[in-house]
């Protein structure tokens, strides 16, 4: 590909700002919304399970369809556009589910339904459908976005583009969480036009995402190469599940020396249907070092999700002593608006994560990946324990930075270790098959979805059993401590 201007790469990567802005809005508001409309506390965490299961099954299929798309508009942009539409639809449903149900009920019946129970069930259903649709779209769109950048940029420009994406991701998360921390309707003139804070946030998120999506889709013309062996990949393509399969196929082609592009296409089509079988074989033959790294990564993500997904609810109920089921104009309902404080905590988290990413490179040289990995887990464990024991607003805000350190650690160190494992391949002799770095990075990434499933299935039951949302923070501390011990004694460096 030709050299791209900074303006083109800025436009191309800006969509990560919009995506992360919307993601932050969802993470900060979904649990309070579900509880406020009447979802039982032992069920609300199950909402987070559905999308990871869909992703685990469907992600290889979507990736393969994107790689083989023959649309004249390109291979990636049709998928980005389709997933963007689904993302906006999902966000519309989960932020406005109660209002949508009320509006349709009034228009269809000419009056409000007398049975409030049916209205509550309908509102919960619409909101949950919105959450699942949003999660599905937001998770899947990242692959085509990165693949689009890699397809249209050379190696040097790809690195710059990925750096822009990282910066936009951190900034989008910070602004998204901050938007949930402001009382828009009572503290600003926007109350004249919008009846609730959620509608202000929804409008802002929709405008931001649509704007950045248009910038992305119009940034760089996309070619549609017919020869799969000529598709341009960057060194970061290994961690992109959308292209890990292509890396594996290309490795096989280079080893045989005589495989033509047509044969490569036939192999891709033949093996795509067996993606899950291939994944199972890779897991079964996983070297001990990689298995230990995956277990450590799983500990880290379970701990991180226990804290991050339920953080605003913890602040609203435990720190501010509010009740999500009380009317918004009541004393307990007003106190639960302390979730705005939780959103400011998550804003600090996103900002610290971006800053810490810049510091990790020199720190890696000075103290090495082992100390950096242990430090991320240990500080997170201690910080969560302090927050649980002393649930003060100021302590919560001060220790929000530990979540940022943990997220930056989870997004960098494990993939660096996988790359180092493959550079020093000697200690993996005797494995039953040649392993590709793309496959192994994908296996590490799968721990995120597995952690979402574990968290969704377990946390709701724990909250219901103990009767307090504090158990989510305590669980995060305990699991992070187990991860610290695993990183110290089991992971190979």
PDB file of N, CA and C in Angstrom, residues 24 35 46 72 134 171 216 225 237 243 272 410 420 449 466-467 493:
ATOM      1  N   UNK A  24     -17.682   2.426  27.495  1.00  0.00           N
ATOM      2  CA  UNK A  24     -17.600   2.964  28.852  1.00  0.00           C
ATOM      3  C   UNK A  24     -18.981   3.313  29.390  1.00  0.00           C
ATOM      4  N   UNK A  35     -30.923  -3.044  37.557  1.00  0.00           N
ATOM      5  CA  UNK A  35     -31.445  -3.127  38.927  1.00  0.00           C
ATOM      6  C   UNK A  35     -32.574  -2.123  39.154  1.00  0.00           C
ATOM      7  N   UNK A  46     -25.985 -12.576  34.898  1.00  0.00           N
ATOM      8  CA  UNK A  46     -26.121 -13.529  33.793  1.00  0.00           C
ATOM      9  C   UNK A  46     -26.208 -12.823  32.451  1.00  0.00           C
ATOM     10  N   UNK A  72     -17.485  -4.922  -3.629  1.00  0.00           N
ATOM     11  CA  UNK A  72     -16.722  -3.900  -4.359  1.00  0.00           C
ATOM     12  C   UNK A  72     -16.304  -2.755  -3.449  1.00  0.00           C
ATOM     13  N   UNK A 134     -25.528  -4.982  21.823  1.00  0.00           N
ATOM     14  CA  UNK A 134     -24.424  -4.023  21.890  1.00  0.00           C
ATOM     15  C   UNK A 134     -23.094  -4.733  22.120  1.00  0.00           C
ATOM     16  N   UNK A 171      -8.617   7.578  25.529  1.00  0.00           N
ATOM     17  CA  UNK A 171      -9.338   8.853  25.609  1.00  0.00           C
ATOM     18  C   UNK A 171     -10.849   8.630  25.545  1.00  0.00           C
ATOM     19  N   UNK A 216     -14.018   6.951   9.816  1.00  0.00           N
ATOM     20  CA  UNK A 216     -13.322   5.704   9.505  1.00  0.00           C
ATOM     21  C   UNK A 216     -13.670   5.193   8.112  1.00  0.00           C
ATOM     22  N   UNK A 225      -8.037  -7.569  -2.582  1.00  0.00           N
ATOM     23  CA  UNK A 225      -7.133  -8.498  -3.249  1.00  0.00           C
ATOM     24  C   UNK A 225      -7.726  -9.893  -3.343  1.00  0.00           C
ATOM     25  N   UNK A 237      -0.700  -8.334  13.947  1.00  0.00           N
ATOM     26  CA  UNK A 237      -1.824  -9.110  13.435  1.00  0.00           C
ATOM     27  C   UNK A 237      -2.035 -10.396  14.223  1.00  0.00           C
ATOM     28  N   UNK A 243      -7.480 -12.265  11.941  1.00  0.00           N
ATOM     29  CA  UNK A 243      -6.480 -12.630  10.956  1.00  0.00           C
ATOM     30  C   UNK A 243      -5.551 -13.745  11.420  1.00  0.00           C
ATOM     31  N   UNK A 272     -12.051 -23.737   7.506  1.00  0.00           N
ATOM     32  CA  UNK A 272     -12.856 -22.781   8.248  1.00  0.00           C
ATOM     33  C   UNK A 272     -14.007 -23.458   8.964  1.00  0.00           C
ATOM     34  N   UNK A 410      -2.826  -6.275  31.706  1.00  0.00           N
ATOM     35  CA  UNK A 410      -3.493  -7.400  31.032  1.00  0.00           C
ATOM     36  C   UNK A 410      -3.432  -7.279  29.514  1.00  0.00           C
ATOM     37  N   UNK A 420       7.838 -13.876  23.290  1.00  0.00           N
ATOM     38  CA  UNK A 420       9.134 -14.357  23.778  1.00  0.00           C
ATOM     39  C   UNK A 420       9.201 -15.880  23.764  1.00  0.00           C
ATOM     40  N   UNK A 449     -13.036 -13.995  27.223  1.00  0.00           N
ATOM     41  CA  UNK A 449     -14.420 -14.446  27.094  1.00  0.00           C
ATOM     42  C   UNK A 449     -14.762 -15.492  28.150  1.00  0.00           C
ATOM     43  N   UNK A 466     -24.822 -13.597  49.764  1.00  0.00           N
ATOM     44  CA  UNK A 466     -24.295 -12.760  50.851  1.00  0.00           C
ATOM     45  C   UNK A 466     -25.176 -11.554  51.149  1.00  0.00           C
ATOM     46  N   UNK A 467     -25.976 -11.146  50.177  1.00  0.00           N
ATOM     47  CA  UNK A 467     -26.853 -10.000  50.389  1.00  0.00           C
ATOM     48  C   UNK A 467     -26.174  -8.657  50.272  1.00  0.00           C
ATOM     49  N   UNK A 493       9.313 -16.844  32.388  1.00  0.00           N
ATOM     50  CA  UNK A 493       9.748 -15.565  31.816  1.00  0.00           C
ATOM     51  C   UNK A 493      11.072 -15.772  31.076  1.00  0.00           C
TER      52      UNK A 493
END
